[in-house]
């Protein structure tokens, strides 16, 4: 008698999402979201959650988080080199001068996410960034919402991580009032996590304490 076939998993029967730290092949425990993708693991280990105070880097990450809307971050990460080339190295002074011809060319560039509204939002964020050039810079302004110091969380599971917070809502409101788009509170909270404005590495993750230490050493 042949073995009974196992039914295919339906959408409702997918394996549960892993929410706690996982030990990798190298013996280190990490947040579960990068999985085993080398690019994703490197991003987790070297960038995500590290306090960032550089205006240029903050502008780039805010733009890319906007492009992530509706997509996965690994998709953006794989396209980041192409974005940097197509977006003039994320130089806001060049971006604010983009012509319609340049924008049309970007819409034909398969190396990036081709979305006209997000391209226009990039130009708007470039203007906002330049507006802060003589006011201490974009980074200082954004960090002022957390008094210049990272919020150090102590989460053991990603089920405890919110999609947005009062602070991300306040930043989103501020950026929108200045003409920003694709800067909603969920996007902004992801940006805060990426730039170390909050430390959301799980306490069992090998990067949690490292980011805490970096937060003690760096100042805006």
PDB file of C-alpha atoms in Angstrom:
ATOM      1  CA  UNK A   1       0.000   0.000   0.000  1.00  0.00           C
ATOM      2  CA  UNK A   2       1.560   3.309  -1.028  1.00  0.00           C
ATOM      3  CA  UNK A   3       2.287   5.865   1.621  1.00  0.00           C
ATOM      4  CA  UNK A   4      -0.426   8.408   2.060  1.00  0.00           C
ATOM      5  CA  UNK A   5       0.474  11.694   0.412  1.00  0.00           C
ATOM      6  CA  UNK A   6       0.915  14.651   2.703  1.00  0.00           C
ATOM      7  CA  UNK A   7      -1.398  17.507   1.753  1.00  0.00           C
ATOM      8  CA  UNK A   8       0.233  20.660   0.456  1.00  0.00           C
ATOM      9  CA  UNK A   9       0.480  23.515   2.945  1.00  0.00           C
ATOM     10  CA  UNK A  10      -2.104  26.204   2.394  1.00  0.00           C
ATOM     11  CA  UNK A  11      -1.526  29.850   3.184  1.00  0.00           C
ATOM     12  CA  UNK A  12      -3.086  29.363   6.617  1.00  0.00           C
ATOM     13  CA  UNK A  13      -0.904  26.333   7.359  1.00  0.00           C
ATOM     14  CA  UNK A  14       2.500  27.877   6.704  1.00  0.00           C
ATOM     15  CA  UNK A  15       5.150  27.089   9.308  1.00  0.00           C
ATOM     16  CA  UNK A  16       5.074  29.610  12.136  1.00  0.00           C
ATOM     17  CA  UNK A  17       7.390  32.570  11.805  1.00  0.00           C
ATOM     18  CA  UNK A  18      10.455  32.338  14.023  1.00  0.00           C
ATOM     19  CA  UNK A  19      10.443  35.238  16.463  1.00  0.00           C
ATOM     20  CA  UNK A  20      13.293  34.467  18.850  1.00  0.00           C
ATOM     21  CA  UNK A  21      17.073  34.454  18.438  1.00  0.00           C
ATOM     22  CA  UNK A  22      18.610  31.642  16.381  1.00  0.00           C
ATOM     23  CA  UNK A  23      22.084  30.148  16.613  1.00  0.00           C
ATOM     24  CA  UNK A  24      23.921  30.200  13.294  1.00  0.00           C
ATOM     25  CA  UNK A  25      26.458  27.786  11.871  1.00  0.00           C
ATOM     26  CA  UNK A  26      29.189  29.994  13.355  1.00  0.00           C
ATOM     27  CA  UNK A  27      27.771  29.427  16.837  1.00  0.00           C
ATOM     28  CA  UNK A  28      26.506  33.002  17.239  1.00  0.00           C
ATOM     29  CA  UNK A  29      22.912  33.734  18.168  1.00  0.00           C
ATOM     30  CA  UNK A  30      21.199  36.347  16.033  1.00  0.00           C
ATOM     31  CA  UNK A  31      17.847  37.946  15.411  1.00  0.00           C
ATOM     32  CA  UNK A  32      15.951  35.508  13.165  1.00  0.00           C
ATOM     33  CA  UNK A  33      15.040  37.829  10.289  1.00  0.00           C
ATOM     34  CA  UNK A  34      18.316  37.664   8.246  1.00  0.00           C
ATOM     35  CA  UNK A  35      18.139  33.872   8.067  1.00  0.00           C
ATOM     36  CA  UNK A  36      21.261  32.453   6.412  1.00  0.00           C
ATOM     37  CA  UNK A  37      21.559  34.819   3.442  1.00  0.00           C
ATOM     38  CA  UNK A  38      25.195  36.073   3.634  1.00  0.00           C
ATOM     39  CA  UNK A  39      24.271  39.584   2.489  1.00  0.00           C
ATOM     40  CA  UNK A  40      21.455  39.814   5.007  1.00  0.00           C
ATOM     41  CA  UNK A  41      23.586  38.412   7.837  1.00  0.00           C
ATOM     42  CA  UNK A  42      26.370  40.896   7.071  1.00  0.00           C
ATOM     43  CA  UNK A  43      23.846  43.756   7.119  1.00  0.00           C
ATOM     44  CA  UNK A  44      22.498  42.524  10.465  1.00  0.00           C
ATOM     45  CA  UNK A  45      25.975  42.150  11.951  1.00  0.00           C
ATOM     46  CA  UNK A  46      27.574  45.324  10.605  1.00  0.00           C
ATOM     47  CA  UNK A  47      24.877  47.962  10.065  1.00  0.00           C
ATOM     48  CA  UNK A  48      21.448  47.334  11.564  1.00  0.00           C
ATOM     49  CA  UNK A  49      21.098  48.942  14.959  1.00  0.00           C
ATOM     50  CA  UNK A  50      24.460  50.730  14.914  1.00  0.00           C
ATOM     51  CA  UNK A  51      23.912  54.406  15.866  1.00  0.00           C
ATOM     52  CA  UNK A  52      24.308  56.507  12.744  1.00  0.00           C
ATOM     53  CA  UNK A  53      24.929  60.248  12.974  1.00  0.00           C
ATOM     54  CA  UNK A  54      26.061  61.032   9.435  1.00  0.00           C
ATOM     55  CA  UNK A  55      23.667  63.210   7.405  1.00  0.00           C
ATOM     56  CA  UNK A  56      24.472  61.488   4.118  1.00  0.00           C
ATOM     57  CA  UNK A  57      23.956  57.991   5.514  1.00  0.00           C
ATOM     58  CA  UNK A  58      20.726  59.009   7.262  1.00  0.00           C
ATOM     59  CA  UNK A  59      19.353  60.497   4.049  1.00  0.00           C
ATOM     60  CA  UNK A  60      20.204  57.364   2.058  1.00  0.00           C
ATOM     61  CA  UNK A  61      18.614  55.034   4.589  1.00  0.00           C
ATOM     62  CA  UNK A  62      15.472  57.144   4.845  1.00  0.00           C
ATOM     63  CA  UNK A  63      15.090  57.099   1.055  1.00  0.00           C
ATOM     64  CA  UNK A  64      15.674  53.358   0.826  1.00  0.00           C
ATOM     65  CA  UNK A  65      13.231  52.626   3.635  1.00  0.00           C
ATOM     66  CA  UNK A  66      10.659  54.543   1.622  1.00  0.00           C
ATOM     67  CA  UNK A  67      11.415  52.401  -1.407  1.00  0.00           C
ATOM     68  CA  UNK A  68      10.954  49.305   0.745  1.00  0.00           C
ATOM     69  CA  UNK A  69       7.254  50.091   1.232  1.00  0.00           C
ATOM     70  CA  UNK A  70       5.366  47.027  -0.003  1.00  0.00           C
ATOM     71  CA  UNK A  71       8.575  45.040  -0.486  1.00  0.00           C
ATOM     72  CA  UNK A  72      11.090  43.088   1.598  1.00  0.00           C
ATOM     73  CA  UNK A  73      14.253  44.762   2.849  1.00  0.00           C
ATOM     74  CA  UNK A  74      16.484  42.096   1.283  1.00  0.00           C
ATOM     75  CA  UNK A  75      15.124  43.174  -2.114  1.00  0.00           C
ATOM     76  CA  UNK A  76      16.285  46.729  -1.442  1.00  0.00           C
ATOM     77  CA  UNK A  77      19.590  45.547  -0.009  1.00  0.00           C
ATOM     78  CA  UNK A  78      20.404  43.586  -3.155  1.00  0.00           C
ATOM     79  CA  UNK A  79      19.613  46.635  -5.261  1.00  0.00           C
ATOM     80  CA  UNK A  80      21.456  49.138  -3.062  1.00  0.00           C
ATOM     81  CA  UNK A  81      24.582  49.321  -5.261  1.00  0.00           C
ATOM     82  CA  UNK A  82      22.387  50.053  -8.295  1.00  0.00           C
ATOM     83  CA  UNK A  83      20.469  52.666  -6.307  1.00  0.00           C
ATOM     84  CA  UNK A  84      23.696  54.387  -5.292  1.00  0.00           C
ATOM     85  CA  UNK A  85      24.833  54.584  -8.888  1.00  0.00           C
ATOM     86  CA  UNK A  86      21.477  55.686 -10.309  1.00  0.00           C
ATOM     87  CA  UNK A  87      20.813  58.156  -7.487  1.00  0.00           C
ATOM     88  CA  UNK A  88      24.063  60.085  -7.883  1.00  0.00           C
ATOM     89  CA  UNK A  89      25.587  58.609  -4.749  1.00  0.00           C
ATOM     90  CA  UNK A  90      22.585  59.909  -2.783  1.00  0.00           C
ATOM     91  CA  UNK A  91      23.945  63.425  -3.048  1.00  0.00           C
ATOM     92  CA  UNK A  92      20.962  65.652  -2.148  1.00  0.00           C
ATOM     93  CA  UNK A  93      22.473  68.626  -4.000  1.00  0.00           C
ATOM     94  CA  UNK A  94      22.380  66.636  -7.247  1.00  0.00           C
ATOM     95  CA  UNK A  95      19.038  64.993  -6.566  1.00  0.00           C
ATOM     96  CA  UNK A  96      17.149  68.279  -6.106  1.00  0.00           C
ATOM     97  CA  UNK A  97      18.249  69.203  -9.630  1.00  0.00           C
ATOM     98  CA  UNK A  98      16.881  66.055 -11.260  1.00  0.00           C
ATOM     99  CA  UNK A  99      15.074  66.906 -14.488  1.00  0.00           C
ATOM    100  CA  UNK A 100      12.042  65.122 -15.881  1.00  0.00           C
ATOM    101  CA  UNK A 101      14.430  63.489 -18.346  1.00  0.00           C
ATOM    102  CA  UNK A 102      16.484  62.086 -15.455  1.00  0.00           C
ATOM    103  CA  UNK A 103      13.352  60.803 -13.725  1.00  0.00           C
ATOM    104  CA  UNK A 104      12.167  59.193 -16.957  1.00  0.00           C
ATOM    105  CA  UNK A 105      15.556  57.466 -17.255  1.00  0.00           C
ATOM    106  CA  UNK A 106      15.251  56.155 -13.708  1.00  0.00           C
ATOM    107  CA  UNK A 107      11.874  54.678 -14.604  1.00  0.00           C
ATOM    108  CA  UNK A 108      13.660  52.620 -17.268  1.00  0.00           C
ATOM    109  CA  UNK A 109      16.403  51.394 -14.909  1.00  0.00           C
ATOM    110  CA  UNK A 110      15.713  47.753 -14.058  1.00  0.00           C
ATOM    111  CA  UNK A 111      18.416  47.832 -11.394  1.00  0.00           C
ATOM    112  CA  UNK A 112      16.274  49.879  -9.019  1.00  0.00           C
ATOM    113  CA  UNK A 113      12.639  49.913  -7.928  1.00  0.00           C
ATOM    114  CA  UNK A 114      10.844  51.798 -10.681  1.00  0.00           C
ATOM    115  CA  UNK A 115       8.194  53.835  -8.903  1.00  0.00           C
ATOM    116  CA  UNK A 116       7.596  57.437  -9.977  1.00  0.00           C
ATOM    117  CA  UNK A 117       5.975  58.482  -6.706  1.00  0.00           C
ATOM    118  CA  UNK A 118       8.949  57.186  -4.721  1.00  0.00           C
ATOM    119  CA  UNK A 119      11.376  58.922  -7.064  1.00  0.00           C
ATOM    120  CA  UNK A 120       9.518  62.198  -6.527  1.00  0.00           C
ATOM    121  CA  UNK A 121       9.585  61.513  -2.776  1.00  0.00           C
ATOM    122  CA  UNK A 122      13.373  61.180  -2.996  1.00  0.00           C
ATOM    123  CA  UNK A 123      13.607  64.675  -4.465  1.00  0.00           C
ATOM    124  CA  UNK A 124      11.397  66.021  -1.686  1.00  0.00           C
ATOM    125  CA  UNK A 125      13.569  64.379   0.982  1.00  0.00           C
ATOM    126  CA  UNK A 126      16.656  65.842  -0.671  1.00  0.00           C
ATOM    127  CA  UNK A 127      15.127  69.310  -0.333  1.00  0.00           C
ATOM    128  CA  UNK A 128      14.313  68.653   3.313  1.00  0.00           C
ATOM    129  CA  UNK A 129      17.875  67.461   3.931  1.00  0.00           C
ATOM    130  CA  UNK A 130      19.351  70.583   2.349  1.00  0.00           C
ATOM    131  CA  UNK A 131      17.002  72.764   4.405  1.00  0.00           C
ATOM    132  CA  UNK A 132      18.732  71.426   7.523  1.00  0.00           C
ATOM    133  CA  UNK A 133      22.249  72.089   6.218  1.00  0.00           C
ATOM    134  CA  UNK A 134      22.525  75.357   8.143  1.00  0.00           C
ATOM    135  CA  UNK A 135      20.490  74.127  11.117  1.00  0.00           C
ATOM    136  CA  UNK A 136      22.799  71.441  12.420  1.00  0.00           C
ATOM    137  CA  UNK A 137      21.968  68.846   9.772  1.00  0.00           C
ATOM    138  CA  UNK A 138      19.283  66.235   9.131  1.00  0.00           C
ATOM    139  CA  UNK A 139      20.794  63.690  11.516  1.00  0.00           C
ATOM    140  CA  UNK A 140      20.845  66.091  14.456  1.00  0.00           C
ATOM    141  CA  UNK A 141      17.220  67.025  13.796  1.00  0.00           C
ATOM    142  CA  UNK A 142      16.048  63.406  13.665  1.00  0.00           C
ATOM    143  CA  UNK A 143      18.078  62.418  16.724  1.00  0.00           C
ATOM    144  CA  UNK A 144      16.532  65.296  18.661  1.00  0.00           C
ATOM    145  CA  UNK A 145      13.311  63.264  18.832  1.00  0.00           C
ATOM    146  CA  UNK A 146      15.127  60.808  21.137  1.00  0.00           C
ATOM    147  CA  UNK A 147      17.213  63.491  22.887  1.00  0.00           C
ATOM    148  CA  UNK A 148      20.289  62.432  20.937  1.00  0.00           C
ATOM    149  CA  UNK A 149      20.509  59.029  22.635  1.00  0.00           C
ATOM    150  CA  UNK A 150      19.387  55.620  21.330  1.00  0.00           C
ATOM    151  CA  UNK A 151      16.386  53.996  22.963  1.00  0.00           C
ATOM    152  CA  UNK A 152      17.766  50.761  24.394  1.00  0.00           C
ATOM    153  CA  UNK A 153      15.119  48.055  24.336  1.00  0.00           C
ATOM    154  CA  UNK A 154      15.389  44.615  25.888  1.00  0.00           C
ATOM    155  CA  UNK A 155      13.195  42.412  23.752  1.00  0.00           C
ATOM    156  CA  UNK A 156      13.333  38.629  23.788  1.00  0.00           C
ATOM    157  CA  UNK A 157      10.928  38.072  20.894  1.00  0.00           C
ATOM    158  CA  UNK A 158      10.001  39.992  17.795  1.00  0.00           C
ATOM    159  CA  UNK A 159       6.372  39.598  18.782  1.00  0.00           C
ATOM    160  CA  UNK A 160       7.148  42.369  21.259  1.00  0.00           C
ATOM    161  CA  UNK A 161       8.467  44.746  18.586  1.00  0.00           C
ATOM    162  CA  UNK A 162       5.887  47.348  17.547  1.00  0.00           C
ATOM    163  CA  UNK A 163       5.283  48.428  13.963  1.00  0.00           C
ATOM    164  CA  UNK A 164       5.351  52.067  15.061  1.00  0.00           C
ATOM    165  CA  UNK A 165       5.741  54.146  18.205  1.00  0.00           C
ATOM    166  CA  UNK A 166       4.875  57.603  19.490  1.00  0.00           C
ATOM    167  CA  UNK A 167       8.335  58.775  18.438  1.00  0.00           C
ATOM    168  CA  UNK A 168       8.077  57.375  14.907  1.00  0.00           C
ATOM    169  CA  UNK A 169       4.655  58.987  14.584  1.00  0.00           C
ATOM    170  CA  UNK A 170       6.087  62.326  15.695  1.00  0.00           C
ATOM    171  CA  UNK A 171       8.958  62.111  13.195  1.00  0.00           C
ATOM    172  CA  UNK A 172       6.585  61.068  10.409  1.00  0.00           C
ATOM    173  CA  UNK A 173       4.316  64.023  11.177  1.00  0.00           C
ATOM    174  CA  UNK A 174       7.294  66.381  11.144  1.00  0.00           C
ATOM    175  CA  UNK A 175       8.653  65.115   7.818  1.00  0.00           C
ATOM    176  CA  UNK A 176       5.241  65.164   6.185  1.00  0.00           C
ATOM    177  CA  UNK A 177       4.718  68.759   7.303  1.00  0.00           C
ATOM    178  CA  UNK A 178       7.967  69.610   5.511  1.00  0.00           C
ATOM    179  CA  UNK A 179       6.776  67.992   2.281  1.00  0.00           C
ATOM    180  CA  UNK A 180       8.017  64.436   2.817  1.00  0.00           C
ATOM    181  CA  UNK A 181       6.274  61.383   1.419  1.00  0.00           C
ATOM    182  CA  UNK A 182       6.737  57.647   2.030  1.00  0.00           C
ATOM    183  CA  UNK A 183       7.739  58.598   5.563  1.00  0.00           C
ATOM    184  CA  UNK A 184       4.822  57.122   7.478  1.00  0.00           C
ATOM    185  CA  UNK A 185       5.287  55.986  11.100  1.00  0.00           C
ATOM    186  CA  UNK A 186       5.934  52.334  10.156  1.00  0.00           C
ATOM    187  CA  UNK A 187       8.581  53.282   7.603  1.00  0.00           C
ATOM    188  CA  UNK A 188      10.121  55.703  10.090  1.00  0.00           C
ATOM    189  CA  UNK A 189      10.252  53.060  12.821  1.00  0.00           C
ATOM    190  CA  UNK A 190      12.087  50.676  10.481  1.00  0.00           C
ATOM    191  CA  UNK A 191      14.467  53.565   9.753  1.00  0.00           C
ATOM    192  CA  UNK A 192      14.968  54.150  13.482  1.00  0.00           C
ATOM    193  CA  UNK A 193      15.848  50.483  13.961  1.00  0.00           C
ATOM    194  CA  UNK A 194      18.263  50.512  11.034  1.00  0.00           C
ATOM    195  CA  UNK A 195      20.068  53.662  12.184  1.00  0.00           C
ATOM    196  CA  UNK A 196      20.322  52.676  15.830  1.00  0.00           C
ATOM    197  CA  UNK A 197      17.905  55.308  17.113  1.00  0.00           C
ATOM    198  CA  UNK A 198      16.404  52.288  18.840  1.00  0.00           C
ATOM    199  CA  UNK A 199      18.228  49.091  19.731  1.00  0.00           C
ATOM    200  CA  UNK A 200      15.812  46.347  18.725  1.00  0.00           C
ATOM    201  CA  UNK A 201      18.329  43.519  18.545  1.00  0.00           C
ATOM    202  CA  UNK A 202      16.942  40.789  20.756  1.00  0.00           C
ATOM    203  CA  UNK A 203      18.737  40.502  24.095  1.00  0.00           C
ATOM    204  CA  UNK A 204      19.921  37.018  23.099  1.00  0.00           C
ATOM    205  CA  UNK A 205      21.376  38.329  19.831  1.00  0.00           C
ATOM    206  CA  UNK A 206      25.141  38.693  19.581  1.00  0.00           C
ATOM    207  CA  UNK A 207      24.697  42.282  18.397  1.00  0.00           C
ATOM    208  CA  UNK A 208      22.545  43.579  21.239  1.00  0.00           C
ATOM    209  CA  UNK A 209      25.342  44.403  23.649  1.00  0.00           C
ATOM    210  CA  UNK A 210      27.626  45.630  20.853  1.00  0.00           C
ATOM    211  CA  UNK A 211      25.028  48.204  19.808  1.00  0.00           C
ATOM    212  CA  UNK A 212      24.511  49.196  23.434  1.00  0.00           C
ATOM    213  CA  UNK A 213      28.239  49.820  23.737  1.00  0.00           C
ATOM    214  CA  UNK A 214      28.283  51.842  20.507  1.00  0.00           C
ATOM    215  CA  UNK A 215      25.439  53.958  21.817  1.00  0.00           C
ATOM    216  CA  UNK A 216      27.457  54.805  24.946  1.00  0.00           C
ATOM    217  CA  UNK A 217      30.475  55.858  22.887  1.00  0.00           C
ATOM    218  CA  UNK A 218      28.848  57.886  20.102  1.00  0.00           C
ATOM    219  CA  UNK A 219      27.158  61.240  20.335  1.00  0.00           C
ATOM    220  CA  UNK A 220      25.455  63.351  17.657  1.00  0.00           C
TER     221      UNK A 220
END
